[in-house]
Amino acid sequence: MAAAQTSRGNPGVTVTSHREEVVMRTTGWKKPSWKNGALVAAALFAVGGNALAEEHPAMSDAHMIASAMHAAPARVAKGATIVAMGADGTMRTLRKGTNGFTCMPDNPSTPGPDPMCMDQNAMEWITAYMAKKTPPTGKLGMMYMLAGGTDASNTDPYAQKPDSSNHWIKTGPHLMIVGADPAFYANYPKSADPDTAAPYVMWADTPYEHLMAPIK
């Protein structure tokens, strides 16, 4: 998962996650006014400003559906609800699903491919993360990012950019397990600078620790 992201074409421009909007519109969560301006993880759906919208023309619905389906295994993606952000900021359902998963397409404004697919428990976990609240217990959740993700701090859940102390890392295609008991995460490496080619715990020993499991 990643924090605030920078435009591929504009390295100095920070863009807001459009996954943040999904949670806002589907759960009623209100965006907090965080002092440091921290945004949602790369797990969460990015949306750029007007300049970015001009640089990256809107994809067709068919293109967005295809992109979103790259986030998860074919069987999961086939039955998932697919959502996307409209030009006016309104969240649209491109396709209703039946299996409890929600997928969203890549945002071309972010540094790397980041389509994402999550189950309902993972959505609740993300809502808690965004509100800086403790995630619900006893609700194991799964997120898929099989097309890859955006760089992030491995130690600071709300870091927006790399510095000398926040252990910025990059993980390719992966899935995430959230909401597990601490005993589960104790079975995996919690190094600040992990081998991202093997499973490891991100944001270890915080309320938002979760397992990152590389696929390739």
Coordinates of N, CA and C in Angstrom, one line a residue:
M1 N 0.8 -1.2 0.0 CA 0.0 0.0 0.0 C 0.9 1.2 0.0
A2 N 0.3 2.3 -0.5 CA 1.1 3.5 -0.6 C 0.4 4.7 -0.1
A3 N 1.1 5.8 0.2 CA 0.5 7.0 0.6 C 0.2 7.9 -0.5
A4 N 0.3 9.2 -0.3 CA 0.0 10.2 -1.4 C 0.9 9.9 -2.6
Q5 N 0.5 10.1 -3.8 CA 1.2 9.7 -5.0 C 1.5 10.8 -5.8
T6 N 2.5 10.7 -6.7 CA 2.9 11.8 -7.6 C 2.6 11.4 -9.0
S7 N 2.2 12.4 -9.8 CA 1.8 12.2 -11.2 C 3.0 11.6 -12.0
R8 N 2.7 10.6 -12.9 CA 3.8 10.1 -13.7 C 4.4 11.2 -14.6
G9 N 3.5 12.1 -15.1 CA 4.1 13.1 -15.9 C 4.5 14.4 -15.2
N10 N 4.1 14.5 -13.9 CA 4.4 15.7 -13.1 C 5.0 15.2 -11.8
P11 N 6.3 14.9 -11.7 CA 6.8 14.3 -10.5 C 6.6 15.2 -9.2
G12 N 6.4 16.5 -9.4 CA 6.2 17.3 -8.2 C 4.8 17.5 -7.8
V13 N 3.8 16.9 -8.5 CA 2.4 17.1 -8.2 C 1.9 16.0 -7.4
T14 N 1.3 16.3 -6.3 CA 0.7 15.2 -5.4 C -0.7 15.1 -5.8
V15 N -1.2 13.9 -5.9 CA -2.5 13.6 -6.3 C -3.2 12.8 -5.2
T16 N -4.5 13.1 -5.1 CA -5.3 12.4 -4.1 C -5.8 11.0 -4.6
S17 N -5.9 10.1 -3.7 CA -6.3 8.7 -4.1 C -7.8 8.7 -4.4
H18 N -8.1 8.1 -5.5 CA -9.5 8.0 -5.9 C -10.2 6.8 -5.1
R19 N -9.4 6.0 -4.4 CA -9.9 4.9 -3.5 C -10.5 5.6 -2.3
E20 N -9.9 6.8 -1.9 CA -10.5 7.5 -0.8 C -12.0 7.9 -1.1
E21 N -12.2 8.3 -2.4 CA -13.6 8.6 -2.8 C -14.5 7.5 -2.7
V22 N -14.0 6.3 -3.1 CA -14.9 5.1 -3.0 C -15.4 4.9 -1.6
V23 N -14.5 5.0 -0.6 CA -14.9 4.7 0.7 C -15.8 5.8 1.2
M24 N -15.6 7.1 0.8 CA -16.4 8.2 1.2 C -17.8 8.0 0.7
R25 N -18.0 7.5 -0.6 CA -19.3 7.5 -1.2 C -20.0 6.2 -0.9
T26 N -19.3 5.1 -0.5 CA -19.9 3.9 -0.2 C -20.2 3.6 1.3
T27 N -19.4 4.3 2.1 CA -19.6 4.1 3.6 C -20.1 5.3 4.3
G28 N -20.1 6.5 3.7 CA -20.5 7.7 4.4 C -19.4 8.4 5.2
W29 N -18.1 7.8 5.1 CA -17.0 8.4 5.8 C -16.7 9.8 5.3
K30 N -16.4 10.7 6.2 CA -16.0 12.0 5.8 C -14.5 12.2 5.9
K31 N -13.9 12.8 4.9 CA -12.5 13.0 4.9 C -12.0 13.9 6.1
P32 N -11.1 13.4 6.9 CA -10.6 14.2 8.0 C -9.6 15.2 7.5
S33 N -9.5 16.3 8.3 CA -8.6 17.4 7.9 C -7.3 17.1 8.7
W34 N -6.4 16.3 8.1 CA -5.2 15.9 8.7 C -4.1 17.0 8.6
K35 N -3.5 17.2 9.6 CA -2.5 18.3 9.7 C -1.4 18.1 8.6
N36 N -0.9 16.8 8.5 CA 0.1 16.6 7.5 C -0.4 16.3 6.1
G37 N -1.7 16.4 5.9 CA -2.2 16.2 4.6 C -2.0 14.7 4.1
A38 N -1.8 13.8 5.0 CA -1.6 12.4 4.5 C -2.9 11.9 3.8
L39 N -2.6 11.1 2.8 CA -3.7 10.6 2.0 C -3.8 9.1 2.1
V40 N -4.7 8.5 1.4 CA -4.9 7.1 1.5 C -3.9 6.3 0.8
A41 N -3.7 5.1 1.2 CA -2.7 4.2 0.6 C -2.9 4.0 -0.8
A42 N -1.9 3.5 -1.5 CA -2.1 3.2 -2.9 C -3.1 2.2 -3.2
A43 N -3.4 1.2 -2.2 CA -4.5 0.5 -2.1 C -5.7 1.0 -2.4
L44 N -5.8 2.7 -2.2 CA -7.0 3.4 -2.3 C -7.1 4.2 -3.6
F45 N -8.2 4.6 -4.1 CA -8.4 5.0 -5.5 C -8.0 6.4 -5.9
A46 N -7.0 6.6 -6.7 CA -6.5 8.0 -6.9 C -7.3 8.8 -7.9
V47 N -7.4 10.1 -7.7 CA -8.0 11.0 -8.6 C -7.1 12.3 -8.7
G48 N -6.8 12.7 -9.9 CA -6.0 13.9 -10.1 C -6.8 15.2 -10.2
G49 N -6.1 16.3 -10.3 CA -6.8 17.6 -10.5 C -7.1 17.8 -12.0
N50 N -7.5 19.1 -12.3 CA -7.9 19.4 -13.7 C -6.8 19.2 -14.6
A51 N -5.6 19.7 -14.2 CA -4.4 19.6 -15.1 C -4.1 18.2 -15.4
L52 N -4.2 17.3 -14.4 CA -3.9 15.9 -14.6 C -5.0 15.3 -15.5
A53 N -6.2 15.7 -15.3 CA -7.3 15.2 -16.1 C -7.1 15.5 -17.6
E54 N -6.5 16.7 -17.9 CA -6.2 17.1 -19.2 C -5.1 16.3 -19.8
E55 N -4.1 16.0 -19.0 CA -2.9 15.3 -19.4 C -3.3 13.8 -19.7
H56 N -4.2 13.3 -18.9 CA -4.6 11.9 -19.0 C -6.1 11.8 -19.3
P57 N -6.5 11.8 -20.6 CA -7.9 11.8 -20.9 C -8.6 10.6 -20.3
A58 N -9.9 10.8 -20.0 CA -10.7 9.7 -19.4 C -10.7 8.4 -20.2
M59 N -10.6 7.3 -19.6 CA -10.7 6.0 -20.3 C -12.1 5.7 -20.5
S60 N -12.4 4.9 -21.5 CA -13.8 4.4 -21.8 C -14.2 3.5 -20.6
D61 N -15.5 3.3 -20.5 CA -15.9 2.3 -19.5 C -15.4 0.9 -19.7
A62 N -15.3 0.5 -21.0 CA -14.8 -0.8 -21.3 C -13.3 -0.9 -20.9
H63 N -12.6 0.2 -21.1 CA -11.1 0.2 -20.8 C -11.0 0.1 -19.3
M64 N -11.8 0.9 -18.5 CA -11.7 0.9 -17.1 C -12.1 -0.5 -16.5
I65 N -13.1 -1.1 -17.0 CA -13.5 -2.4 -16.6 C -12.3 -3.4 -16.8
A66 N -11.7 -3.4 -18.0 CA -10.6 -4.3 -18.3 C -9.5 -4.0 -17.3
S67 N -9.2 -2.7 -17.0 CA -8.1 -2.4 -16.1 C -8.3 -2.9 -14.7
A68 N -9.6 -2.7 -14.2 CA -9.9 -3.1 -12.9 C -9.8 -4.6 -12.7
M69 N -10.2 -5.3 -13.8 CA -10.2 -6.8 -13.7 C -8.8 -7.4 -13.7
H70 N -7.8 -6.6 -14.0 CA -6.4 -7.0 -13.9 C -5.9 -7.1 -12.4
A71 N -6.7 -6.5 -11.5 CA -6.2 -6.4 -10.1 C -6.3 -7.8 -9.4
A72 N -7.2 -8.6 -9.8 CA -7.5 -9.8 -9.1 C -7.5 -11.1 -10.0
P73 N -7.5 -12.3 -9.4 CA -7.6 -13.5 -10.2 C -8.8 -13.4 -11.0
A74 N -8.8 -14.1 -12.2 CA -9.9 -14.0 -13.1 C -11.2 -14.3 -12.5
R75 N -11.3 -15.4 -11.7 CA -12.6 -15.8 -11.2 C -13.1 -14.8 -10.2
V76 N -12.2 -14.1 -9.4 CA -12.7 -13.1 -8.5 C -13.1 -11.9 -9.3
A77 N -12.3 -11.4 -10.2 CA -12.6 -10.2 -11.0 C -13.9 -10.4 -11.8
K78 N -14.2 -11.6 -12.3 CA -15.4 -11.8 -13.0 C -16.7 -11.5 -12.3
G79 N -16.7 -11.8 -11.0 CA -17.8 -11.6 -10.1 C -17.8 -10.4 -9.3
A80 N -16.8 -9.5 -9.5 CA -16.7 -8.3 -8.6 C -17.5 -7.2 -9.2
T81 N -17.9 -6.3 -8.2 CA -18.4 -5.0 -8.6 C -17.3 -4.1 -9.1
I82 N -17.5 -3.4 -10.1 CA -16.4 -2.5 -10.6 C -16.9 -1.0 -10.6
V83 N -16.1 -0.2 -9.9 CA -16.5 1.2 -9.8 C -15.4 2.1 -10.4
A84 N -15.8 3.3 -10.7 CA -14.8 4.3 -11.2 C -15.3 5.7 -10.9
M85 N -14.3 6.6 -10.9 CA -14.6 8.0 -10.7 C -15.0 8.8 -12.0
G86 N -16.1 9.5 -12.0 CA -16.4 10.3 -13.2 C -15.6 11.6 -13.2
A87 N -15.7 12.3 -14.3 CA -15.0 13.6 -14.5 C -15.4 14.6 -13.4
D88 N -16.7 14.5 -13.0 CA -17.2 15.5 -12.0 C -17.0 15.0 -10.6
G89 N -16.3 14.0 -10.4 CA -16.0 13.5 -9.0 C -17.0 12.5 -8.5
T90 N -18.0 12.2 -9.3 CA -19.0 11.3 -8.8 C -18.6 9.8 -9.1
M91 N -18.8 9.0 -8.0 CA -18.4 7.6 -8.2 C -19.5 6.9 -8.9
R92 N -19.1 6.1 -9.9 CA -20.1 5.3 -10.8 C -19.8 3.9 -10.6
T93 N -20.9 3.1 -10.6 CA -20.7 1.7 -10.7 C -20.8 1.3 -12.2
L94 N -19.7 0.7 -12.7 CA -19.6 0.3 -14.1 C -20.2 -1.0 -14.3
R95 N -20.1 -1.8 -13.3 CA -20.7 -3.2 -13.4 C -21.0 -3.7 -12.0
K96 N -22.2 -4.2 -11.7 CA -22.6 -4.7 -10.5 C -22.1 -6.2 -10.4
G97 N -21.6 -6.5 -9.2 CA -21.0 -7.9 -9.0 C -21.9 -8.7 -8.1
T98 N -21.4 -9.9 -7.8 CA -22.1 -10.9 -7.0 C -21.3 -11.5 -5.9
N99 N -20.0 -11.3 -5.8 CA -19.2 -12.0 -4.9 C -18.7 -11.2 -3.7
G100 N -19.1 -10.0 -3.5 CA -18.7 -9.2 -2.4 C -17.3 -8.4 -2.6
F101 N -16.7 -8.6 -3.7 CA -15.5 -7.9 -4.0 C -15.8 -6.6 -4.8
T102 N -15.0 -5.6 -4.6 CA -15.1 -4.3 -5.3 C -13.7 -4.1 -6.0
C103 N -13.7 -3.9 -7.3 CA -12.5 -3.6 -8.0 C -12.6 -2.2 -8.6
M104 N -11.4 -1.6 -8.8 CA -11.3 -0.3 -9.4 C -10.1 -0.2 -10.3
P105 N -10.2 0.6 -11.4 CA -9.1 0.6 -12.4 C -7.9 1.4 -11.9
D106 N -6.8 1.2 -12.7 CA -5.6 2.0 -12.5 C -5.9 3.5 -12.8
N107 N -5.2 4.3 -12.1 CA -5.2 5.7 -12.4 C -3.9 6.1 -13.1
P108 N -4.0 6.5 -14.4 CA -2.7 6.8 -15.1 C -1.9 8.0 -14.5
S109 N -2.5 8.7 -13.6 CA -1.7 9.8 -13.0 C -0.7 9.4 -11.9
T110 N -0.9 8.2 -11.4 CA 0.0 7.7 -10.3 C 1.2 7.0 -10.9
P111 N 2.3 6.9 -10.1 CA 3.6 6.5 -10.7 C 3.6 5.1 -11.3
G112 N 2.8 4.2 -10.7 CA 2.8 2.8 -11.2 C 1.4 2.3 -11.4
P113 N 1.2 1.1 -12.1 CA -0.1 0.5 -12.2 C -0.7 0.2 -10.9
D114 N -1.9 0.5 -10.6 CA -2.5 0.3 -9.3 C -3.9 -0.1 -9.2
P115 N -4.4 -0.9 -10.2 CA -5.8 -1.4 -10.0 C -5.9 -2.2 -8.8
M116 N -7.0 -2.2 -8.1 CA -7.1 -2.9 -6.8 C -8.4 -3.5 -6.7
C117 N -8.5 -4.6 -5.9 CA -9.7 -5.3 -5.7 C -9.7 -5.8 -4.2
M118 N -10.8 -5.5 -3.5 CA -10.9 -5.8 -2.1 C -12.2 -6.4 -1.7
D119 N -12.2 -7.2 -0.6 CA -13.5 -7.7 -0.1 C -14.1 -6.7 0.9
Q120 N -15.2 -7.0 1.4 CA -15.9 -6.0 2.3 C -15.1 -5.8 3.6
N121 N -14.5 -6.8 4.2 CA -13.8 -6.6 5.4 C -12.6 -5.7 5.1
A122 N -11.9 -5.8 4.0 CA -10.8 -5.0 3.7 C -11.3 -3.5 3.5
M123 N -12.5 -3.4 2.9 CA -13.0 -2.0 2.8 C -13.2 -1.4 4.2
E124 N -13.7 -2.1 5.1 CA -13.9 -1.6 6.5 C -12.5 -1.3 7.1
W125 N -11.5 -2.1 6.8 CA -10.2 -1.8 7.4 C -9.6 -0.5 6.8
I126 N -9.8 -0.3 5.5 CA -9.3 0.9 4.9 C -10.1 2.1 5.4
T127 N -11.4 2.0 5.7 CA -12.1 3.1 6.2 C -11.6 3.5 7.6
A128 N -11.2 2.5 8.4 CA -10.6 2.8 9.7 C -9.2 3.5 9.5
Y129 N -8.4 3.0 8.6 CA -7.1 3.6 8.3 C -7.3 5.1 8.0
M130 N -8.2 5.4 7.1 CA -8.4 6.7 6.6 C -8.8 7.6 7.7
A131 N -9.6 7.1 8.7 CA -10.1 8.0 9.8 C -9.1 7.9 10.9
K132 N -8.0 7.3 10.8 CA -7.0 7.1 11.9 C -7.6 6.5 13.1
K133 N -8.5 5.5 12.9 CA -9.1 4.7 13.9 C -8.6 3.3 13.9
T134 N -8.8 2.6 15.0 CA -8.3 1.2 15.1 C -9.2 0.3 14.2
P135 N -8.7 -0.5 13.3 CA -9.5 -1.3 12.4 C -10.3 -2.3 13.3
P136 N -11.5 -2.7 12.8 CA -12.3 -3.7 13.5 C -11.5 -5.0 13.7
T137 N -11.8 -5.6 14.9 CA -11.1 -6.9 15.1 C -11.9 -8.1 14.6
G138 N -11.3 -9.2 14.4 CA -12.0 -10.4 14.0 C -12.6 -10.3 12.6
K139 N -12.1 -9.4 11.8 CA -12.5 -9.3 10.4 C -11.4 -9.4 9.5
L140 N -11.0 -10.6 9.1 CA -9.9 -10.8 8.2 C -10.3 -10.3 6.8
G141 N -9.5 -9.5 6.2 CA -9.8 -9.0 4.8 C -8.7 -9.3 3.9
M142 N -9.0 -9.3 2.6 CA -8.0 -9.5 1.5 C -8.2 -8.4 0.4
M143 N -7.0 -8.0 0.0 CA -6.9 -7.1 -1.2 C -6.0 -7.6 -2.2
Y144 N -6.3 -7.5 -3.5 CA -5.5 -7.9 -4.5 C -4.9 -6.7 -5.3
M145 N -3.7 -6.7 -5.6 CA -3.0 -5.8 -6.5 C -2.1 -6.5 -7.4
L146 N -2.7 -7.3 -8.3 CA -1.9 -8.3 -9.1 C -1.2 -7.6 -10.3
A147 N -1.6 -6.3 -10.5 CA -0.9 -5.6 -11.6 C 0.3 -4.8 -11.0
G148 N 0.4 -4.8 -9.7 CA 1.5 -4.0 -9.1 C 0.9 -2.9 -8.2
G149 N 1.8 -2.1 -7.7 CA 1.4 -1.0 -6.8 C 2.4 0.2 -6.8
T150 N 2.1 1.2 -6.0 CA 2.9 2.4 -6.0 C 3.9 2.3 -4.8
D151 N 5.0 2.9 -4.9 CA 6.0 2.9 -3.7 C 5.4 3.5 -2.5
A152 N 5.9 3.1 -1.3 CA 5.4 3.6 0.0 C 6.4 3.4 1.1
S153 N 6.2 4.1 2.2 CA 7.0 3.9 3.4 C 6.6 2.6 4.0
N154 N 7.6 1.8 4.4 CA 7.3 0.5 5.1 C 7.0 0.7 6.6
T155 N 7.3 1.9 7.1 CA 7.2 2.1 8.6 C 6.2 3.1 9.0
D156 N 5.9 4.1 8.1 CA 5.0 5.2 8.5 C 3.7 5.1 7.6
P157 N 2.6 4.7 8.2 CA 1.4 4.5 7.4 C 0.9 5.8 6.7
Y158 N 1.3 7.0 7.1 CA 0.8 8.2 6.5 C 1.9 9.0 5.8
A159 N 3.1 8.4 5.6 CA 4.2 9.2 4.9 C 3.7 9.5 3.5
Q160 N 4.1 10.7 3.0 CA 3.7 11.1 1.7 C 4.9 11.0 0.7
K161 N 6.1 11.0 1.2 CA 7.2 11.0 0.3 C 8.4 10.4 1.0
P162 N 9.4 9.9 0.3 CA 10.5 9.2 0.9 C 11.4 10.2 1.6
D163 N 12.0 9.8 2.8 CA 13.0 10.6 3.4 C 14.1 9.7 4.0
S164 N 15.0 10.2 4.8 CA 16.1 9.4 5.3 C 15.7 8.3 6.3
S165 N 14.5 8.4 6.8 CA 14.1 7.6 7.9 C 12.9 6.7 7.7
N166 N 12.1 6.9 6.6 CA 10.9 6.2 6.5 C 10.9 4.9 5.7
H167 N 12.0 4.5 5.3 CA 12.2 3.2 4.6 C 11.3 3.0 3.5
W168 N 11.4 3.8 2.4 CA 10.6 3.7 1.2 C 10.9 2.5 0.5
I169 N 9.9 1.8 0.1 CA 10.0 0.5 -0.6 C 9.1 0.4 -1.8
K170 N 9.3 -0.6 -2.6 CA 8.5 -0.9 -3.8 C 8.2 -2.4 -3.8
T171 N 7.0 -2.8 -4.0 CA 6.6 -4.2 -4.2 C 5.8 -4.3 -5.4
G172 N 6.1 -5.3 -6.2 CA 5.4 -5.6 -7.5 C 4.0 -6.2 -7.2
P173 N 3.5 -7.0 -8.1 CA 2.2 -7.6 -8.0 C 2.2 -8.4 -6.6
H174 N 1.1 -8.1 -5.9 CA 0.9 -8.7 -4.6 C -0.5 -8.8 -4.1
L175 N -0.7 -9.5 -3.1 CA -2.0 -9.5 -2.3 C -1.7 -9.1 -0.9
M176 N -2.7 -8.6 -0.2 CA -2.6 -8.1 1.1 C -3.6 -8.8 2.0
I177 N -3.1 -9.2 3.2 CA -4.0 -9.7 4.3 C -4.1 -8.7 5.4
V178 N -5.3 -8.2 5.7 CA -5.4 -7.2 6.7 C -6.4 -7.7 7.8
G179 N -6.3 -7.1 8.9 CA -7.2 -7.4 10.0 C -7.0 -8.7 10.8
A180 N -5.8 -9.3 10.5 CA -5.5 -10.6 11.2 C -5.0 -10.3 12.6
D181 N -5.0 -11.3 13.5 CA -4.5 -11.2 14.8 C -3.0 -11.0 14.8
P182 N -2.4 -10.3 15.8 CA -1.0 -10.1 15.9 C -0.2 -11.4 15.8
A183 N -0.7 -12.5 16.3 CA 0.0 -13.7 16.3 C 0.2 -14.2 14.9
F184 N -0.7 -13.9 14.0 CA -0.5 -14.2 12.6 C 0.7 -13.5 12.0
Y185 N 0.7 -12.2 12.2 CA 1.8 -11.4 11.6 C 3.2 -11.7 12.2
A186 N 3.2 -12.3 13.4 CA 4.4 -12.6 14.1 C 5.2 -13.7 13.4
N187 N 4.5 -14.4 12.5 CA 5.1 -15.5 11.7 C 5.9 -15.0 10.5
Y188 N 5.9 -13.7 10.2 CA 6.5 -13.1 9.0 C 7.5 -12.0 9.4
P189 N 8.5 -11.8 8.5 CA 9.5 -10.8 8.8 C 8.9 -9.4 9.0
K190 N 9.4 -8.6 9.9 CA 8.9 -7.3 10.2 C 10.1 -6.3 10.0
S191 N 11.0 -6.6 9.3 CA 12.2 -5.7 9.0 C 11.7 -4.4 8.4
A192 N 12.4 -3.3 8.8 CA 12.0 -2.0 8.2 C 12.4 -2.0 6.7
D193 N 13.4 -2.8 6.4 CA 13.8 -2.8 5.0 C 13.8 -4.3 4.5
P194 N 12.6 -4.8 4.2 CA 12.3 -6.2 3.9 C 12.8 -6.6 2.5
D195 N 12.9 -7.9 2.4 CA 13.0 -8.5 1.0 C 11.6 -8.5 0.4
T196 N 11.3 -7.6 -0.5 CA 10.0 -7.5 -1.0 C 9.6 -8.6 -2.0
A197 N 10.6 -9.5 -2.3 CA 10.3 -10.6 -3.1 C 9.7 -11.8 -2.3
A198 N 9.6 -11.6 -1.0 CA 9.0 -12.6 -0.2 C 8.0 -12.0 0.7
P199 N 7.0 -12.8 1.3 CA 6.0 -12.2 2.2 C 6.7 -11.4 3.4
Y200 N 6.1 -10.3 3.7 CA 6.6 -9.5 4.9 C 5.5 -8.7 5.4
V201 N 5.7 -8.1 6.6 CA 4.7 -7.3 7.3 C 5.0 -5.8 7.0
M202 N 4.0 -5.1 6.5 CA 4.2 -3.7 6.3 C 3.5 -3.0 7.5
W203 N 4.1 -1.8 7.8 CA 3.6 -1.0 9.0 C 3.5 -1.8 10.2
A204 N 4.6 -2.6 10.4 CA 4.6 -3.6 11.6 C 4.4 -2.8 12.9
D205 N 3.7 -3.5 13.8 CA 3.5 -3.1 15.2 C 2.7 -1.7 15.2
T206 N 2.0 -1.4 14.2 CA 1.0 -0.3 14.3 C -0.4 -0.9 14.1
P207 N -1.4 -0.2 14.4 CA -2.8 -0.7 14.2 C -3.1 -1.2 12.7
Y208 N -2.2 -0.7 11.8 CA -2.5 -1.0 10.4 C -1.5 -2.0 9.8
E209 N -0.8 -2.8 10.6 CA 0.1 -3.8 10.1 C -0.7 -4.7 9.2
H210 N -0.1 -5.2 8.1 CA -0.8 -6.1 7.2 C 0.3 -6.9 6.5
L211 N -0.1 -8.1 6.0 CA 0.9 -8.9 5.3 C 0.9 -8.5 3.8
M212 N 2.1 -8.3 3.3 CA 2.3 -8.1 1.9 C 2.8 -9.4 1.3
A213 N 2.1 -10.0 0.4 CA 2.5 -11.3 -0.2 C 2.7 -11.2 -1.7
P214 N 4.0 -11.0 -2.1 CA 4.3 -10.9 -3.6 C 3.8 -12.1 -4.3
I215 N 3.4 -11.8 -5.6 CA 2.9 -12.9 -6.4 C 3.9 -13.3 -7.4
K216 N 4.8 -12.4 -7.8 CA 5.8 -12.8 -8.8 C 7.2 -12.5 -8.2

